[in-house]
Short mmCIF file of C-alpha atoms in Angstrom, two decimals:
data_model
loop_
_atom_site.label_atom_id
_atom_site.label_comp_id
_atom_site.label_asym_id
_atom_site.label_seq_id
_atom_site.Cartn_x
_atom_site.Cartn_y
_atom_site.Cartn_z
CA MET A 1 26.01 33.35 -4.25
CA THR A 2 28.97 32.50 -1.79
CA PRO A 3 29.68 34.44 1.16
CA GLU A 4 33.09 34.88 -0.30
CA ALA A 5 31.37 36.65 -3.42
CA ILE A 6 29.23 38.74 -1.27
CA ASP A 7 32.23 39.94 0.79
CA ARG A 8 34.10 40.96 -2.58
CA LEU A 9 31.03 42.82 -3.88
CA LEU A 10 30.89 44.79 -0.11
CA ALA A 11 34.41 45.32 -0.23
CA ASP A 12 34.31 46.76 -3.67
CA ALA A 13 31.30 48.90 -2.97
CA GLU A 14 33.08 50.37 0.20
CA GLU A 15 36.23 50.91 -1.86
CA SER A 16 34.55 52.81 -4.66
CA GLY A 17 32.22 54.68 -2.29
CA THR A 18 29.16 53.06 -3.43
CA PRO A 19 26.26 53.03 -1.20
CA LEU A 20 24.27 49.92 -0.36
CA ASP A 21 20.63 51.35 -0.93
CA GLY A 22 19.46 54.30 -3.03
CA PRO A 23 18.91 54.65 -6.94
CA ASP A 24 22.79 54.26 -7.38
CA GLY A 25 23.38 51.91 -4.47
CA LEU A 26 24.65 48.12 -4.54
CA ILE A 27 21.48 46.61 -4.35
CA ALA A 28 19.96 48.63 -7.23
CA ARG A 29 22.82 47.84 -9.58
CA MET A 30 22.61 44.31 -8.54
CA THR A 31 18.82 44.22 -9.27
CA LYS A 32 19.74 45.85 -12.39
CA ALA A 33 22.33 43.26 -13.63
CA VAL A 34 20.18 40.56 -12.55
CA ILE A 35 17.36 41.56 -14.65
CA GLU A 36 19.08 42.25 -17.66
CA ARG A 37 20.96 39.03 -17.11
CA ALA A 38 17.64 37.02 -17.20
CA LEU A 39 16.26 38.89 -20.15
CA GLN A 40 19.44 38.07 -22.19
CA ALA A 41 19.01 34.53 -21.14
CA GLU A 42 15.06 34.75 -22.32
CA LEU A 43 16.19 36.30 -25.66
CA THR A 44 18.77 33.58 -26.14
CA ASP A 45 16.37 30.84 -25.40
CA HIS A 46 13.83 32.64 -27.92
CA LEU A 47 16.30 32.73 -30.66
CA GLY A 48 18.06 29.35 -30.17
CA TYR A 49 21.68 30.45 -30.20
CA GLN A 50 24.23 31.88 -27.97
CA PRO A 51 25.18 35.67 -28.96
CA TYR A 52 28.04 35.58 -31.80
CA ASP A 53 27.48 31.66 -32.33
CA PRO A 54 27.52 30.93 -36.08
CA ALA A 55 24.41 28.66 -35.73
CA GLY A 56 22.64 31.88 -35.86
CA ASN A 57 23.55 32.72 -39.60
CA GLY A 58 20.47 32.55 -41.85
CA SER A 59 17.97 31.79 -38.88
CA GLY A 60 15.83 34.30 -40.11
CA ASN A 61 16.02 36.27 -36.83
CA SER A 62 18.73 37.99 -34.79
CA ARG A 63 19.39 40.33 -31.76
CA ASN A 64 18.55 43.90 -32.39
CA GLY A 65 19.76 46.07 -29.80
CA SER A 66 17.79 47.24 -26.98
CA TYR A 67 15.40 49.94 -25.45
CA GLY A 68 15.46 51.54 -22.07
CA LYS A 69 12.55 50.91 -19.49
CA THR A 70 12.26 52.24 -15.72
CA VAL A 71 10.70 49.38 -13.68
CA THR A 72 9.80 49.60 -10.07
CA THR A 73 11.36 47.08 -7.93
CA MET A 74 11.88 46.22 -4.01
CA ALA A 75 15.09 48.06 -4.60
CA GLY A 76 13.54 51.37 -5.93
CA PRO A 77 13.24 52.38 -9.50
CA VAL A 78 15.70 50.71 -11.61
CA ARG A 79 16.56 51.81 -15.18
CA VAL A 80 16.97 48.47 -17.35
CA GLU A 81 17.99 47.83 -21.03
CA VAL A 82 15.23 45.31 -22.68
CA PRO A 83 16.69 43.64 -25.86
CA ARG A 84 15.05 43.44 -28.94
CA ASP A 85 14.87 40.71 -31.88
CA ARG A 86 14.78 41.85 -35.51
CA ALA A 87 11.64 39.97 -36.23
CA GLY A 88 9.66 41.73 -33.05
CA ALA A 89 8.62 38.32 -31.70
CA PHE A 90 10.33 38.42 -28.68
CA GLU A 91 8.09 38.62 -25.71
CA PRO A 92 9.95 38.90 -22.24
CA LYS A 93 8.26 37.39 -19.20
CA ILE A 94 10.47 38.88 -16.49
CA VAL A 95 9.71 42.31 -17.57
CA ALA A 96 6.71 41.94 -19.97
CA LYS A 97 5.69 44.38 -22.33
CA GLY A 98 3.70 47.29 -20.43
CA GLN A 99 4.79 45.87 -17.07
CA ARG A 100 6.34 48.56 -14.88
CA ARG A 101 6.64 46.73 -11.67
CA VAL A 102 8.56 43.61 -10.75
CA GLY A 103 9.10 41.55 -7.64
CA GLN A 104 6.82 41.68 -4.80
CA ILE A 105 5.56 45.18 -5.52
CA ASP A 106 1.93 44.58 -6.32
CA GLU A 107 1.83 41.94 -3.40
CA MET A 108 3.03 44.73 -1.31
CA VAL A 109 0.45 47.15 -2.21
CA LEU A 110 -2.37 44.76 -1.51
CA SER A 111 -0.71 43.54 1.77
CA LEU A 112 -0.58 47.39 2.87
CA TYR A 113 -4.27 47.96 1.50
CA ALA A 114 -5.37 45.20 3.45
CA ARG A 115 -4.00 46.44 6.55
CA GLY A 116 -5.95 49.62 6.46
CA MET A 117 -3.58 51.92 4.79
CA THR A 118 -5.06 54.78 2.40
CA THR A 119 -3.97 55.30 -1.32
CA ARG A 120 -1.94 58.34 0.13
CA ASP A 121 -0.58 56.29 3.08
CA ILE A 122 0.81 53.68 0.41
CA GLN A 123 2.14 56.19 -1.87
CA ASP A 124 4.26 57.80 1.16
CA HIS A 125 5.33 54.35 2.33
CA LEU A 126 6.80 53.50 -0.98
CA ALA A 127 8.26 56.49 -1.75
CA GLU A 128 10.02 56.61 1.70
CA VAL A 129 11.12 53.34 2.25
CA TYR A 130 11.83 51.98 -1.13
CA GLY A 131 12.12 55.33 -3.49
CA ALA A 132 9.54 54.06 -5.55
CA SER A 133 7.00 56.77 -7.08
CA VAL A 134 3.69 54.94 -7.43
CA SER A 135 0.42 56.82 -8.45
CA ALA A 136 -2.87 56.81 -6.82
CA SER A 137 -4.52 55.37 -9.99
CA LEU A 138 -1.65 52.54 -10.35
CA ILE A 139 -2.63 51.51 -6.47
CA SER A 140 -6.47 51.51 -7.65
CA GLN A 141 -5.30 49.28 -10.73
CA VAL A 142 -3.27 47.10 -8.45
CA THR A 143 -5.98 46.50 -5.99
CA ASP A 144 -8.74 46.20 -8.65
CA VAL A 145 -7.32 42.75 -9.93
CA VAL A 146 -9.05 40.92 -7.13
CA ALA A 147 -12.41 42.19 -8.53
CA ASP A 148 -12.96 38.47 -10.33
CA GLU A 149 -11.58 36.69 -7.01
CA ILE A 150 -14.17 38.44 -5.24
CA THR A 151 -16.73 37.71 -7.56
CA ALA A 152 -15.73 34.06 -7.52
CA TRP A 153 -15.70 34.25 -3.73
CA GLN A 154 -19.35 35.73 -3.30
CA THR A 155 -20.85 33.23 -5.76
CA ARG A 156 -18.96 29.88 -4.29
CA PRO A 157 -20.84 26.95 -3.84
CA LEU A 158 -21.58 26.19 0.05
CA GLU A 159 -22.63 23.69 2.66
CA GLU A 160 -25.90 22.30 2.13
CA VAL A 161 -26.48 22.64 6.01
CA TYR A 162 -25.11 24.92 8.55
CA PRO A 163 -26.15 24.50 12.18
CA ILE A 164 -25.58 28.04 12.85
CA ILE A 165 -25.39 31.40 11.11
CA TYR A 166 -24.78 34.46 12.40
CA ILE A 167 -25.53 37.90 10.69
CA ASP A 168 -23.51 41.14 11.93
CA ALA A 169 -23.14 44.29 10.38
CA LEU A 170 -20.19 47.07 10.33
CA ARG A 171 -21.24 50.84 9.86
CA ILE A 172 -19.50 52.49 6.91
CA ARG A 173 -19.87 55.61 4.95
CA ILE A 174 -20.52 55.62 1.11
CA ARG A 175 -20.19 58.72 -1.29
CA GLU A 176 -23.11 58.72 -3.65
CA GLY A 177 -24.65 61.70 -5.79
CA GLY A 178 -22.48 64.25 -3.97
CA LYS A 179 -23.38 63.30 -0.28
CA VAL A 180 -21.91 60.92 1.82
CA ASP A 181 -24.47 58.29 3.08
CA ASN A 182 -24.21 55.93 6.33
CA ARG A 183 -24.76 52.37 5.42
CA ALA A 184 -24.48 48.90 6.91
CA ALA A 185 -21.97 46.39 5.68
CA HIS A 186 -23.49 43.07 6.55
CA LEU A 187 -21.41 39.94 7.06
CA VAL A 188 -23.02 36.43 7.13
CA ILE A 189 -20.74 34.11 8.80
CA GLY A 190 -21.81 30.40 8.83
CA VAL A 191 -20.60 27.59 11.21
CA ASP A 192 -20.10 24.22 9.58
CA ILE A 193 -20.82 21.04 10.87
CA GLU A 194 -17.33 20.67 12.23
CA GLY A 195 -17.35 23.98 14.00
CA PHE A 196 -15.62 26.26 11.54
CA LYS A 197 -16.78 29.74 11.16
CA HIS A 198 -16.89 31.15 7.31
CA VAL A 199 -17.69 34.44 5.87
CA LEU A 200 -20.34 33.39 3.46
CA GLY A 201 -20.51 36.65 1.88
CA ILE A 202 -20.61 40.60 2.52
CA TRP A 203 -23.79 42.76 1.31
CA ILE A 204 -24.14 46.58 1.27
CA GLU A 205 -27.53 47.98 1.64
CA ALA A 206 -28.60 51.68 2.10
CA SER A 207 -31.99 50.59 3.63
CA GLU A 208 -32.72 47.48 5.45
CA GLY A 209 -35.87 45.54 4.81
CA ALA A 210 -37.82 42.59 3.81
CA SER A 211 -37.03 42.72 0.03
CA PHE A 212 -33.06 43.09 0.77
CA TRP A 213 -32.87 40.44 3.25
CA LEU A 214 -34.83 38.00 1.17
CA ASN A 215 -32.67 38.54 -1.94
CA VAL A 216 -29.56 37.94 0.30
CA LEU A 217 -31.07 34.83 1.55
CA THR A 218 -32.27 33.67 -1.48
CA GLU A 219 -28.78 33.83 -2.80
CA LEU A 220 -27.44 31.88 -0.23
CA ALA A 221 -29.97 29.20 -0.79
CA ASN A 222 -29.22 29.29 -4.59
CA ARG A 223 -25.51 28.88 -3.64
CA GLY A 224 -26.67 25.31 -1.91
CA VAL A 225 -27.64 26.31 1.68
CA ARG A 226 -30.94 24.17 1.82
CA ASP A 227 -31.15 24.30 5.72
CA VAL A 228 -29.99 26.52 8.73
CA LEU A 229 -30.96 25.30 12.15
CA ILE A 230 -30.62 28.67 14.12
CA VAL A 231 -29.97 32.35 12.72
CA CYS A 232 -28.44 34.42 15.37
CA CYS A 233 -29.29 38.12 14.35
CA ASP A 234 -29.95 41.31 15.95
CA GLY A 235 -33.53 42.16 15.00
CA LEU A 236 -32.84 43.75 11.77
CA THR A 237 -36.00 45.08 10.12
CA GLY A 238 -37.54 42.33 7.71
CA LEU A 239 -35.00 39.85 8.36
CA GLY A 240 -37.14 37.41 10.70
CA GLU A 241 -39.80 37.18 7.63
CA ALA A 242 -36.97 36.55 5.03
CA ILE A 243 -35.46 33.90 7.15
CA ARG A 244 -38.98 31.99 7.67
CA THR A 245 -39.55 32.30 4.09
CA THR A 246 -36.07 31.02 2.83
CA TRP A 247 -35.65 28.24 5.76
CA PRO A 248 -39.17 27.56 7.29
CA HIS A 249 -37.83 25.45 10.14
CA ALA A 250 -35.06 27.48 11.06
CA THR A 251 -34.81 29.05 14.36
CA VAL A 252 -34.50 32.79 14.49
CA GLN A 253 -32.57 33.78 17.56
CA THR A 254 -31.92 37.36 18.88
CA CYS A 255 -27.99 37.68 19.49
CA VAL A 256 -28.00 37.80 23.30
CA LEU A 257 -24.56 39.77 23.11
CA HIS A 258 -26.02 42.54 21.20
CA LEU A 259 -29.08 42.49 23.30
CA VAL A 260 -27.22 43.05 26.29
CA ARG A 261 -25.10 45.66 24.78
CA ASN A 262 -27.99 47.69 23.55
CA CYS A 263 -29.44 47.91 27.12
CA PHE A 264 -25.90 49.79 28.26
CA LYS A 265 -26.94 52.32 25.57
CA PHE A 266 -29.63 53.62 28.23
CA VAL A 267 -27.63 53.23 31.20
CA THR A 268 -25.39 55.55 33.15
CA TYR A 269 -21.64 54.36 33.79
CA ASP A 270 -22.02 54.23 37.39
CA ASP A 271 -25.07 51.94 37.21
CA ARG A 272 -23.52 49.45 34.86
CA LYS A 273 -22.14 47.13 37.07
CA LYS A 274 -25.40 46.89 38.82
CA VAL A 275 -27.56 46.55 35.72
CA ALA A 276 -24.98 43.86 34.32
CA LYS A 277 -25.36 41.93 37.61
CA ALA A 278 -29.44 42.19 37.27
CA LEU A 279 -29.26 41.32 33.24
CA LYS A 280 -27.47 38.06 33.93
CA PRO A 281 -30.24 36.15 35.71
CA ILE A 282 -32.28 36.81 32.48
CA TYR A 283 -29.96 35.23 29.94
CA THR A 284 -28.70 32.52 32.65
CA ALA A 285 -32.25 31.58 33.34
CA VAL A 286 -33.07 27.80 33.60
CA ASN A 287 -36.25 28.31 31.32
CA GLU A 288 -38.72 30.95 30.29
CA ASP A 289 -40.60 31.26 33.53
CA ALA A 290 -37.12 31.92 35.59
CA ALA A 291 -36.35 34.58 32.76
CA GLU A 292 -39.77 36.47 33.12
CA ALA A 293 -39.29 36.70 36.92
CA ALA A 294 -35.59 38.10 36.42
CA LEU A 295 -37.23 40.40 33.93
CA ALA A 296 -39.96 41.53 36.13
CA ALA A 297 -37.35 41.98 38.92
CA LEU A 298 -35.06 44.38 36.42
CA ARG A 299 -38.38 46.21 35.59
CA HIS A 300 -38.94 46.83 39.10
CA ASP A 301 -35.43 47.97 40.28
CA PHE A 302 -34.50 49.75 37.06
CA GLY A 303 -37.83 50.34 35.17
CA ASN A 304 -38.60 54.18 36.17
CA ARG A 305 -34.79 55.09 35.77
CA TYR A 306 -34.36 53.21 32.39
CA PRO A 307 -37.51 52.37 30.50
CA GLY A 308 -35.80 52.46 27.10
CA MET A 309 -33.96 49.39 28.53
CA ILE A 310 -36.61 47.60 29.49
CA ALA A 311 -37.96 48.13 26.08
CA VAL A 312 -35.11 46.63 24.43
CA TRP A 313 -36.22 43.50 26.20
CA GLU A 314 -39.62 43.40 25.50
CA ARG A 315 -39.39 43.93 21.92
CA ALA A 316 -36.70 41.34 21.57
CA TRP A 317 -38.30 38.66 23.64
CA PRO A 318 -40.14 36.60 21.27
CA GLU A 319 -37.09 35.92 19.38
CA PHE A 320 -34.97 35.88 22.80
CA VAL A 321 -36.89 32.97 24.30
CA PRO A 322 -35.72 30.12 22.06
CA PHE A 323 -32.34 30.49 23.57
CA LEU A 324 -33.64 29.31 26.92
CA ARG A 325 -34.90 26.21 25.42
CA PHE A 326 -31.09 25.37 24.48
CA ASP A 327 -28.85 22.97 26.38
CA MET A 328 -26.24 25.23 28.32
CA ALA A 329 -23.48 23.94 26.17
CA LEU A 330 -25.53 25.25 23.07
CA ARG A 331 -26.16 28.49 24.69
CA LYS A 332 -22.76 29.07 25.59
CA VAL A 333 -21.60 28.58 21.74
CA ILE A 334 -24.58 31.04 20.58
CA TYR A 335 -23.86 33.64 23.23
CA THR A 336 -19.93 33.53 23.21
CA THR A 337 -19.34 34.88 19.89
CA ASN A 338 -15.61 36.01 20.41
CA ALA A 339 -14.15 34.95 17.31
CA ILE A 340 -16.77 36.87 15.32
CA GLU A 341 -16.56 39.90 17.62
CA SER A 342 -12.65 39.58 17.06
CA LEU A 343 -13.00 39.44 13.34
CA ASN A 344 -15.34 42.66 13.37
CA ALA A 345 -12.79 44.53 15.60
CA GLN A 346 -10.07 43.74 12.75
CA LEU A 347 -12.39 44.97 10.07
CA ARG A 348 -13.18 48.36 11.90
CA LYS A 349 -9.70 49.10 12.27
CA LEU A 350 -9.52 48.78 8.45
CA ILE A 351 -12.56 51.00 8.13
CA LYS A 352 -11.86 53.70 10.50
CA ASN A 353 -8.77 55.32 8.24
CA ARG A 354 -11.31 56.16 5.77
CA SER A 355 -13.75 58.96 6.44
CA HIS A 356 -15.80 57.19 3.31
CA PHE A 357 -15.41 55.22 0.59
CA PRO A 358 -16.34 56.35 -3.11
CA SER A 359 -18.89 53.32 -3.89
CA ASP A 360 -20.02 49.99 -2.41
CA ALA A 361 -17.36 48.01 -4.30
CA ALA A 362 -14.52 49.74 -2.85
CA ALA A 363 -15.81 49.25 0.55
CA ILE A 364 -16.27 45.45 -0.30
CA LYS A 365 -12.73 45.42 -1.74
CA LEU A 366 -11.21 46.60 1.48
CA LEU A 367 -13.23 44.09 3.44
CA TYR A 368 -12.60 41.05 1.27
CA LEU A 369 -8.61 41.74 1.30
CA GLY A 370 -8.94 42.22 5.07
CA LEU A 371 -10.82 38.87 5.41
CA ARG A 372 -8.18 37.50 3.15
CA ARG A 373 -5.43 38.45 5.49
CA ILE A 374 -6.92 37.43 8.77
CA SER A 375 -6.20 33.96 9.45
CA GLY A 376 -8.22 31.77 11.90
CA ARG A 377 -7.26 29.14 14.72
CA HIS A 378 -8.92 25.86 15.11
CA ILE A 379 -9.60 25.00 18.57
CA ASP A 380 -10.93 21.46 19.11
CA GLY A 381 -13.05 20.11 22.21
CA GLU A 382 -9.70 19.12 24.11
CA GLY A 383 -8.39 22.52 23.89
CA LEU A 384 -5.79 21.58 21.40
CA ALA A 385 -4.77 24.71 18.93
CA CYS A 386 -3.45 24.28 15.63
CA THR A 387 -3.19 26.77 12.59
CA ARG A 388 -6.17 26.16 10.19
CA GLY A 389 -6.79 29.78 8.69
CA GLU A 390 -7.86 28.03 5.33
CA ARG A 391 -10.74 26.72 7.02
CA GLY A 392 -11.98 29.55 9.01
CA THR A 393 -12.14 29.86 12.90
CA GLY A 394 -13.04 26.93 14.96
CA THR A 395 -15.55 26.93 17.84
CA TYR A 396 -14.58 26.08 21.67
CA GLY A 397 -16.65 23.41 22.92
CA TRP A 398 -18.03 22.47 19.42
CA LYS A 399 -18.62 19.04 20.25
CA ARG A 400 -20.62 19.33 23.33
CA ALA A 401 -22.79 21.72 21.45
CA LEU A 402 -23.15 19.34 18.55
CA ASN A 403 -24.30 16.71 20.54
CA ALA A 404 -27.19 19.20 21.86
CA LEU A 405 -27.60 20.08 18.51
CA SER A 406 -28.20 16.95 17.18
CA ILE A 407 -30.89 15.92 19.88
CA THR A 408 -32.57 19.62 19.64
CA PHE A 409 -32.88 19.31 15.81
CA PRO A 410 -33.30 15.57 15.15
CA GLY A 411 -32.67 14.28 11.82
CA ARG A 412 -31.75 17.61 10.16
CA LEU A 413 -27.96 17.21 10.54
CA PRO A 414 -25.95 15.33 7.80
CA LEU A 415 -23.80 13.33 10.28
#
């Protein structure tokens, strides 16, 4: 449409007192006109001749009036006339039979849902901004269309080798049997050979244990993961045993960041800076002997005051020690999980708007849509950034870490 034509439309609307928006506004009327014109064009193509064209005589089919239908559009609800043919064989595409929404309404609902808005929030937003009345069941139906997509994503083939896998959890609340339970939504994040992070799947379980984790890791193995060099996790019950059963040569590494954070649960606010300073020599130690000396110093200075903090280190020590055998470049990659923490922070924002979920499937649906919306950033070893969201998020300093991995785990990387 030319600028002159738009100017004429606006002038006519102003002269007749027609508003731009609203159910009787210019935009709604134009939307109605465009949809009806497109429907008439579809019917003409279906019949094979123009209205009133003699070519239609004796064709066996003809136009047969129309029926009214209200559809939700980006301009609000619009009443359109859908043409019919006498044979009843016409199947419109732009507004299909049974369809009540056109344009980007479905995509908008999915986008708002993926940003953490509740069903009620989405209803209110569409009513306020677009004048569209959308039921809770309709929103549920729209978001449920990703069910097959989620299944395909959860069962997609994976890489044969992941140098590093992180296992982390988000706390959620699920209503089941008339009561609300606290559960963990576990995300498994794999770093591929090129340093890109990918969420390999989401699993929810009411109670953790060796059986649950063996099922999760066996599923990953069945999807193609035959070897993992380092599994970075947080001492979850039964996980270490399941890792050694699935990938016997994998190194189980306690997440140092989580270990440090767990310590602060026992420390008063006033002592946090002192404790943080005392903790650093442990995880930056050059070897195990130096780390044990630093732990002994921590025990001497804070053991009587914070025995719970000391117990955190003593319980985790066997699976913390492997960290000290790694090259400093590799340690930094394992310890600095900023990309994963950023991902989790964004997902937690989605969860906090809901007091609980009606089912595990509902929780996974929201988390998946959130993951689908979040785009990653690739940062190569030289610090140059480019958008590579389709491949996940890159790992800073990966080239140096990859060299360290190839030496530490000879013959296990498919390079």
